[in-house]
Amino acid sequence: MSSQRNTGSLVGGGLLIIFGVLALFGKIFQTFNFWETFWPFFVIGVGALFFVGMFAGGRSVSGLAIPGTIITTIGLMLFYQNLTNHWESWSYGWTVILMSVGAGIFIMGLYGQNVSQRAAGLRLLRIGLIMFIIFGAFFELIFTSGMPFGLRSIVFPVGLILLGLYLVLSRSGLLPSRSNEESVTSTENSLE
Protein backbone atom coordinates (compact mmCIF):
# COMPACT_ATOMS: atom_id res chain seq x y z
CA MET A 1 0.00 0.00 0.00
CA SER A 2 2.81 2.43 0.85
CA SER A 3 4.49 1.68 -2.50
CA GLN A 4 1.33 2.81 -4.32
CA ARG A 5 1.11 5.91 -2.13
CA ASN A 6 4.76 6.76 -2.88
CA THR A 7 4.23 6.33 -6.62
CA GLY A 8 1.12 8.53 -6.52
CA SER A 9 3.01 11.20 -4.59
CA LEU A 10 5.85 11.09 -7.13
CA VAL A 11 3.48 11.45 -10.06
CA GLY A 12 1.40 14.19 -8.43
CA GLY A 13 4.46 16.09 -7.22
CA GLY A 14 6.08 15.80 -10.64
CA LEU A 15 2.99 17.23 -12.32
CA LEU A 16 2.95 20.17 -9.91
CA ILE A 17 6.65 20.84 -10.54
CA ILE A 18 6.17 20.80 -14.31
CA PHE A 19 3.14 23.07 -14.14
CA GLY A 20 4.96 25.46 -11.79
CA VAL A 21 8.05 25.63 -14.01
CA LEU A 22 5.92 26.35 -17.08
CA ALA A 23 3.97 29.05 -15.21
CA LEU A 24 7.22 30.62 -13.97
CA PHE A 25 8.72 30.69 -17.47
CA GLY A 26 5.49 32.24 -18.75
CA LYS A 27 5.83 35.07 -16.23
CA ILE A 28 9.58 35.60 -16.70
CA PHE A 29 9.49 35.65 -20.50
CA GLN A 30 6.33 37.71 -21.01
CA THR A 31 7.54 39.21 -24.30
CA PHE A 32 7.88 35.69 -25.68
CA ASN A 33 4.59 33.84 -25.58
CA PHE A 34 5.96 30.80 -23.81
CA TRP A 35 2.63 28.97 -23.40
CA GLU A 36 1.79 29.28 -27.07
CA THR A 37 5.06 27.67 -28.14
CA PHE A 38 5.92 25.19 -25.41
CA TRP A 39 2.53 23.92 -24.22
CA PRO A 40 3.26 20.42 -25.66
CA PHE A 41 5.92 19.99 -22.97
CA PHE A 42 3.09 19.61 -20.48
CA VAL A 43 1.99 16.52 -22.42
CA ILE A 44 5.61 15.32 -22.65
CA GLY A 45 5.95 15.79 -18.87
CA VAL A 46 2.86 13.71 -18.19
CA GLY A 47 4.34 10.93 -20.34
CA ALA A 48 7.65 11.19 -18.51
CA LEU A 49 5.85 10.78 -15.20
CA PHE A 50 4.76 7.30 -16.27
CA PHE A 51 8.45 6.43 -16.53
CA VAL A 52 9.05 7.90 -13.07
CA GLY A 53 6.26 5.67 -11.80
CA MET A 54 7.76 2.69 -13.60
CA PHE A 55 11.19 3.20 -12.08
CA ALA A 56 9.73 3.90 -8.64
CA GLY A 57 7.43 0.86 -8.76
CA GLY A 58 9.99 -1.64 -9.98
CA ARG A 59 9.71 -4.41 -12.55
CA SER A 60 6.17 -5.30 -11.56
CA VAL A 61 4.89 -2.05 -13.12
CA SER A 62 7.08 -2.15 -16.23
CA GLY A 63 3.86 -1.90 -18.27
CA LEU A 64 3.80 1.83 -17.47
CA ALA A 65 6.38 2.17 -20.25
CA ILE A 66 3.63 1.74 -22.86
CA PRO A 67 1.38 4.68 -21.90
CA GLY A 68 4.49 6.70 -21.01
CA THR A 69 5.93 6.21 -24.48
CA ILE A 70 2.61 6.91 -26.21
CA ILE A 71 1.93 10.14 -24.30
CA THR A 72 5.53 11.37 -24.62
CA THR A 73 5.50 10.67 -28.36
CA ILE A 74 2.20 12.51 -28.81
CA GLY A 75 3.70 15.48 -26.92
CA LEU A 76 6.76 15.47 -29.18
CA MET A 77 4.54 15.30 -32.27
CA LEU A 78 2.48 18.22 -30.98
CA PHE A 79 5.66 20.21 -30.32
CA TYR A 80 6.92 19.55 -33.86
CA GLN A 81 3.56 20.48 -35.37
CA ASN A 82 3.27 23.57 -33.19
CA LEU A 83 6.73 24.81 -34.23
CA THR A 84 6.36 24.05 -37.93
CA ASN A 85 2.61 24.64 -38.24
CA HIS A 86 2.48 21.33 -40.13
CA TRP A 87 -0.73 20.02 -38.57
CA GLU A 88 -1.51 18.05 -41.72
CA SER A 89 1.02 15.46 -40.59
CA TRP A 90 -1.72 13.99 -38.34
CA SER A 91 -2.96 12.29 -41.52
CA TYR A 92 -0.11 9.79 -41.09
CA GLY A 93 0.99 10.69 -37.55
CA TRP A 94 -1.07 7.83 -36.14
CA THR A 95 1.65 5.50 -37.45
CA VAL A 96 4.10 7.23 -35.10
CA ILE A 97 1.75 6.36 -32.24
CA LEU A 98 1.85 2.74 -33.42
CA MET A 99 5.65 2.92 -33.36
CA SER A 100 5.52 4.36 -29.85
CA VAL A 101 3.43 1.38 -28.70
CA GLY A 102 6.15 -0.89 -30.10
CA ALA A 103 8.84 1.18 -28.37
CA GLY A 104 6.86 1.01 -25.13
CA ILE A 105 6.57 -2.78 -25.35
CA PHE A 106 10.30 -2.97 -26.08
CA ILE A 107 11.14 -0.77 -23.07
CA MET A 108 8.77 -2.83 -20.91
CA GLY A 109 10.57 -6.01 -21.99
CA LEU A 110 13.95 -4.40 -21.48
CA TYR A 111 13.12 -3.18 -17.98
CA GLY A 112 11.23 -6.35 -17.05
CA GLN A 113 13.94 -8.54 -18.64
CA ASN A 114 11.49 -10.29 -20.96
CA VAL A 115 13.09 -11.21 -24.27
CA SER A 116 9.81 -12.08 -26.02
CA GLN A 117 8.35 -8.66 -25.14
CA ARG A 118 11.43 -6.96 -26.55
CA ALA A 119 11.10 -8.95 -29.78
CA ALA A 120 7.37 -8.18 -30.02
CA GLY A 121 8.07 -4.48 -29.44
CA LEU A 122 10.67 -4.42 -32.20
CA ARG A 123 8.29 -6.15 -34.62
CA LEU A 124 5.55 -3.60 -33.91
CA LEU A 125 8.07 -0.76 -34.18
CA ARG A 126 9.16 -2.10 -37.57
CA ILE A 127 5.55 -2.37 -38.79
CA GLY A 128 4.84 1.19 -37.63
CA LEU A 129 7.95 2.49 -39.39
CA ILE A 130 6.97 0.79 -42.65
CA MET A 131 3.46 2.24 -42.40
CA PHE A 132 4.90 5.69 -41.57
CA ILE A 133 7.02 5.64 -44.71
CA ILE A 134 4.17 4.43 -46.93
CA PHE A 135 1.43 6.71 -45.58
CA GLY A 136 3.80 9.65 -45.12
CA ALA A 137 4.95 9.35 -48.70
CA PHE A 138 1.37 9.08 -49.91
CA PHE A 139 0.15 12.17 -48.08
CA GLU A 140 3.28 14.28 -48.44
CA LEU A 141 4.11 13.52 -52.06
CA ILE A 142 0.67 13.31 -53.60
CA PHE A 143 -1.21 15.96 -51.67
CA THR A 144 1.66 18.46 -51.51
CA SER A 145 2.84 18.12 -55.11
CA GLY A 146 2.44 21.83 -55.88
CA MET A 147 4.10 22.99 -52.64
CA PRO A 148 7.64 24.43 -52.49
CA PHE A 149 10.58 22.05 -52.24
CA GLY A 150 11.45 21.10 -48.66
CA LEU A 151 13.04 18.44 -46.49
CA ARG A 152 9.87 16.31 -46.57
CA SER A 153 10.24 16.22 -50.36
CA ILE A 154 13.47 14.28 -49.85
CA VAL A 155 12.83 12.24 -46.70
CA PHE A 156 9.87 10.24 -47.95
CA PRO A 157 11.25 9.31 -51.40
CA VAL A 158 14.50 8.20 -49.74
CA GLY A 159 12.43 6.27 -47.17
CA LEU A 160 10.52 4.52 -49.97
CA ILE A 161 13.80 3.59 -51.68
CA LEU A 162 15.28 2.21 -48.44
CA LEU A 163 12.08 0.31 -47.65
CA GLY A 164 12.09 -1.20 -51.14
CA LEU A 165 15.75 -2.20 -50.80
CA TYR A 166 15.05 -3.77 -47.43
CA LEU A 167 12.14 -5.81 -48.82
CA VAL A 168 14.10 -6.93 -51.89
CA LEU A 169 17.22 -7.85 -49.92
CA SER A 170 15.36 -9.60 -47.11
CA ARG A 171 13.20 -11.65 -49.52
CA SER A 172 16.17 -12.59 -51.69
CA GLY A 173 18.01 -14.04 -48.69
CA LEU A 174 20.79 -11.45 -48.60
CA LEU A 175 19.66 -10.19 -45.18
CA PRO A 176 19.19 -12.39 -42.10
CA SER A 177 15.68 -13.83 -41.97
CA ARG A 178 13.27 -13.75 -39.05
CA SER A 179 13.90 -17.42 -38.36
CA ASN A 180 17.53 -16.51 -37.63
CA GLU A 181 16.33 -13.72 -35.31
CA GLU A 182 13.99 -16.14 -33.55
CA SER A 183 16.80 -18.69 -33.06
CA VAL A 184 18.96 -15.94 -31.54
CA THR A 185 16.04 -14.95 -29.28
CA SER A 186 15.49 -18.54 -28.17
CA THR A 187 19.23 -18.87 -27.50
CA GLU A 188 19.09 -15.69 -25.36
CA ASN A 189 16.08 -17.09 -23.48
CA SER A 190 17.90 -20.33 -22.72
CA LEU A 191 20.96 -18.41 -21.47
CA GLU A 192 18.87 -16.41 -18.99
PDB file of N, CA and C in Angstrom, residues 97-135:
ATOM      1  N   ILE A  97       2.315   6.867 -33.494  1.00  0.00           N
ATOM      2  CA  ILE A  97       1.753   6.362 -32.245  1.00  0.00           C
ATOM      3  C   ILE A  97       1.879   4.844 -32.208  1.00  0.00           C
ATOM      4  N   LEU A  98       1.659   4.187 -33.351  1.00  0.00           N
ATOM      5  CA  LEU A  98       1.851   2.740 -33.424  1.00  0.00           C
ATOM      6  C   LEU A  98       3.304   2.384 -33.121  1.00  0.00           C
ATOM      7  N   MET A  99       4.237   3.162 -33.665  1.00  0.00           N
ATOM      8  CA  MET A  99       5.652   2.924 -33.364  1.00  0.00           C
ATOM      9  C   MET A  99       5.934   3.122 -31.880  1.00  0.00           C
ATOM     10  N   SER A 100       5.279   4.110 -31.272  1.00  0.00           N
ATOM     11  CA  SER A 100       5.517   4.358 -29.851  1.00  0.00           C
ATOM     12  C   SER A 100       4.989   3.214 -28.990  1.00  0.00           C
ATOM     13  N   VAL A 101       3.910   2.559 -29.422  1.00  0.00           N
ATOM     14  CA  VAL A 101       3.430   1.377 -28.704  1.00  0.00           C
ATOM     15  C   VAL A 101       4.498   0.292 -28.770  1.00  0.00           C
ATOM     16  N   GLY A 102       5.073   0.089 -29.955  1.00  0.00           N
ATOM     17  CA  GLY A 102       6.154  -0.885 -30.098  1.00  0.00           C
ATOM     18  C   GLY A 102       7.357  -0.535 -29.241  1.00  0.00           C
ATOM     19  N   ALA A 103       7.714   0.746 -29.218  1.00  0.00           N
ATOM     20  CA  ALA A 103       8.840   1.175 -28.374  1.00  0.00           C
ATOM     21  C   ALA A 103       8.524   0.956 -26.904  1.00  0.00           C
ATOM     22  N   GLY A 104       7.265   1.226 -26.519  1.00  0.00           N
ATOM     23  CA  GLY A 104       6.861   1.009 -25.128  1.00  0.00           C
ATOM     24  C   GLY A 104       6.932  -0.455 -24.738  1.00  0.00           C
ATOM     25  N   ILE A 105       6.491  -1.343 -25.629  1.00  0.00           N
ATOM     26  CA  ILE A 105       6.570  -2.781 -25.352  1.00  0.00           C
ATOM     27  C   ILE A 105       8.031  -3.210 -25.259  1.00  0.00           C
ATOM     28  N   PHE A 106       8.877  -2.653 -26.141  1.00  0.00           N
ATOM     29  CA  PHE A 106      10.300  -2.975 -26.078  1.00  0.00           C
ATOM     30  C   PHE A 106      10.911  -2.521 -24.754  1.00  0.00           C
ATOM     31  N   ILE A 107      10.606  -1.283 -24.342  1.00  0.00           N
ATOM     32  CA  ILE A 107      11.139  -0.770 -23.072  1.00  0.00           C
ATOM     33  C   ILE A 107      10.621  -1.600 -21.900  1.00  0.00           C
ATOM     34  N   MET A 108       9.336  -1.984 -21.953  1.00  0.00           N
ATOM     35  CA  MET A 108       8.765  -2.828 -20.910  1.00  0.00           C
ATOM     36  C   MET A 108       9.526  -4.152 -20.829  1.00  0.00           C
ATOM     37  N   GLY A 109       9.809  -4.761 -21.973  1.00  0.00           N
ATOM     38  CA  GLY A 109      10.568  -6.010 -21.993  1.00  0.00           C
ATOM     39  C   GLY A 109      11.998  -5.829 -21.547  1.00  0.00           C
ATOM     40  N   LEU A 110      12.573  -4.692 -21.888  1.00  0.00           N
ATOM     41  CA  LEU A 110      13.950  -4.404 -21.477  1.00  0.00           C
ATOM     42  C   LEU A 110      14.030  -4.232 -19.968  1.00  0.00           C
ATOM     43  N   TYR A 111      13.117  -3.445 -19.418  1.00  0.00           N
ATOM     44  CA  TYR A 111      13.116  -3.180 -17.975  1.00  0.00           C
ATOM     45  C   TYR A 111      12.676  -4.412 -17.187  1.00  0.00           C
ATOM     46  N   GLY A 112      11.717  -5.145 -17.729  1.00  0.00           N
ATOM     47  CA  GLY A 112      11.225  -6.347 -17.054  1.00  0.00           C
ATOM     48  C   GLY A 112      12.025  -7.591 -17.397  1.00  0.00           C
ATOM     49  N   GLN A 113      13.061  -7.453 -18.206  1.00  0.00           N
ATOM     50  CA  GLN A 113      13.938  -8.542 -18.639  1.00  0.00           C
ATOM     51  C   GLN A 113      13.159  -9.683 -19.287  1.00  0.00           C
ATOM     52  N   ASN A 114      12.292  -9.318 -20.241  1.00  0.00           N
ATOM     53  CA  ASN A 114      11.494 -10.290 -20.960  1.00  0.00           C
ATOM     54  C   ASN A 114      11.866 -10.203 -22.438  1.00  0.00           C
ATOM     55  N   VAL A 115      12.574 -11.215 -22.907  1.00  0.00           N
ATOM     56  CA  VAL A 115      13.091 -11.206 -24.271  1.00  0.00           C
ATOM     57  C   VAL A 115      11.961 -11.241 -25.297  1.00  0.00           C
ATOM     58  N   SER A 116      10.905 -11.996 -25.041  1.00  0.00           N
ATOM     59  CA  SER A 116       9.813 -12.081 -26.019  1.00  0.00           C
ATOM     60  C   SER A 116       9.084 -10.742 -26.143  1.00  0.00           C
ATOM     61  N   GLN A 117       8.957  -9.991 -25.059  1.00  0.00           N
ATOM     62  CA  GLN A 117       8.346  -8.663 -25.139  1.00  0.00           C
ATOM     63  C   GLN A 117       9.225  -7.716 -25.949  1.00  0.00           C
ATOM     64  N   ARG A 118      10.528  -7.809 -25.759  1.00  0.00           N
ATOM     65  CA  ARG A 118      11.434  -6.959 -26.551  1.00  0.00           C
ATOM     66  C   ARG A 118      11.297  -7.276 -28.031  1.00  0.00           C
ATOM     67  N   ALA A 119      11.237  -8.554 -28.373  1.00  0.00           N
ATOM     68  CA  ALA A 119      11.101  -8.949 -29.782  1.00  0.00           C
ATOM     69  C   ALA A 119       9.761  -8.484 -30.342  1.00  0.00           C
ATOM     70  N   ALA A 120       8.687  -8.630 -29.566  1.00  0.00           N
ATOM     71  CA  ALA A 120       7.366  -8.177 -30.025  1.00  0.00           C
ATOM     72  C   ALA A 120       7.349  -6.668 -30.214  1.00  0.00           C
ATOM     73  N   GLY A 121       7.988  -5.940 -29.316  1.00  0.00           N
ATOM     74  CA  GLY A 121       8.071  -4.484 -29.444  1.00  0.00           C
ATOM     75  C   GLY A 121       8.815  -4.068 -30.696  1.00  0.00           C
ATOM     76  N   LEU A 122       9.913  -4.746 -30.989  1.00  0.00           N
ATOM     77  CA  LEU A 122      10.673  -4.415 -32.201  1.00  0.00           C
ATOM     78  C   LEU A 122       9.884  -4.725 -33.462  1.00  0.00           C
ATOM     79  N   ARG A 123       9.122  -5.824 -33.450  1.00  0.00           N
ATOM     80  CA  ARG A 123       8.288  -6.148 -34.616  1.00  0.00           C
ATOM     81  C   ARG A 123       7.238  -5.060 -34.849  1.00  0.00           C
ATOM     82  N   LEU A 124       6.565  -4.639 -33.778  1.00  0.00           N
ATOM     83  CA  LEU A 124       5.549  -3.598 -33.915  1.00  0.00           C
ATOM     84  C   LEU A 124       6.175  -2.266 -34.320  1.00  0.00           C
ATOM     85  N   LEU A 125       7.344  -1.975 -33.796  1.00  0.00           N
ATOM     86  CA  LEU A 125       8.069  -0.761 -34.179  1.00  0.00           C
ATOM     87  C   LEU A 125       8.407  -0.796 -35.666  1.00  0.00           C
ATOM     88  N   ARG A 126       8.836  -1.937 -36.149  1.00  0.00           N
ATOM     89  CA  ARG A 126       9.163  -2.095 -37.568  1.00  0.00           C
ATOM     90  C   ARG A 126       7.916  -1.919 -38.441  1.00  0.00           C
ATOM     91  N   ILE A 127       6.800  -2.510 -38.032  1.00  0.00           N
ATOM     92  CA  ILE A 127       5.553  -2.372 -38.785  1.00  0.00           C
ATOM     93  C   ILE A 127       5.122  -0.907 -38.831  1.00  0.00           C
ATOM     94  N   GLY A 128       5.198  -0.226 -37.683  1.00  0.00           N
ATOM     95  CA  GLY A 128       4.843   1.190 -37.630  1.00  0.00           C
ATOM     96  C   GLY A 128       5.728   2.038 -38.512  1.00  0.00           C
ATOM     97  N   LEU A 129       7.014   1.735 -38.549  1.00  0.00           N
ATOM     98  CA  LEU A 129       7.949   2.487 -39.393  1.00  0.00           C
ATOM     99  C   LEU A 129       7.626   2.292 -40.869  1.00  0.00           C
ATOM    100  N   ILE A 130       7.331   1.059 -41.247  1.00  0.00           N
ATOM    101  CA  ILE A 130       6.967   0.788 -42.645  1.00  0.00           C
ATOM    102  C   ILE A 130       5.698   1.550 -43.014  1.00  0.00           C
ATOM    103  N   MET A 131       4.708   1.530 -42.129  1.00  0.00           N
ATOM    104  CA  MET A 131       3.460   2.242 -42.398  1.00  0.00           C
ATOM    105  C   MET A 131       3.688   3.753 -42.428  1.00  0.00           C
ATOM    106  N   PHE A 132       4.579   4.257 -41.572  1.00  0.00           N
ATOM    107  CA  PHE A 132       4.905   5.686 -41.571  1.00  0.00           C
ATOM    108  C   PHE A 132       5.483   6.102 -42.916  1.00  0.00           C
ATOM    109  N   ILE A 133       6.399   5.308 -43.434  1.00  0.00           N
ATOM    110  CA  ILE A 133       7.022   5.635 -44.715  1.00  0.00           C
ATOM    111  C   ILE A 133       5.980   5.607 -45.833  1.00  0.00           C
ATOM    112  N   ILE A 134       5.149   4.566 -45.852  1.00  0.00           N
ATOM    113  CA  ILE A 134       4.169   4.433 -46.931  1.00  0.00           C
ATOM    114  C   ILE A 134       3.112   5.534 -46.862  1.00  0.00           C
ATOM    115  N   PHE A 135       2.481   5.704 -45.697  1.00  0.00           N
ATOM    116  CA  PHE A 135       1.429   6.710 -45.580  1.00  0.00           C
ATOM    117  C   PHE A 135       1.993   8.123 -45.639  1.00  0.00           C
TER     118      PHE A 135
END
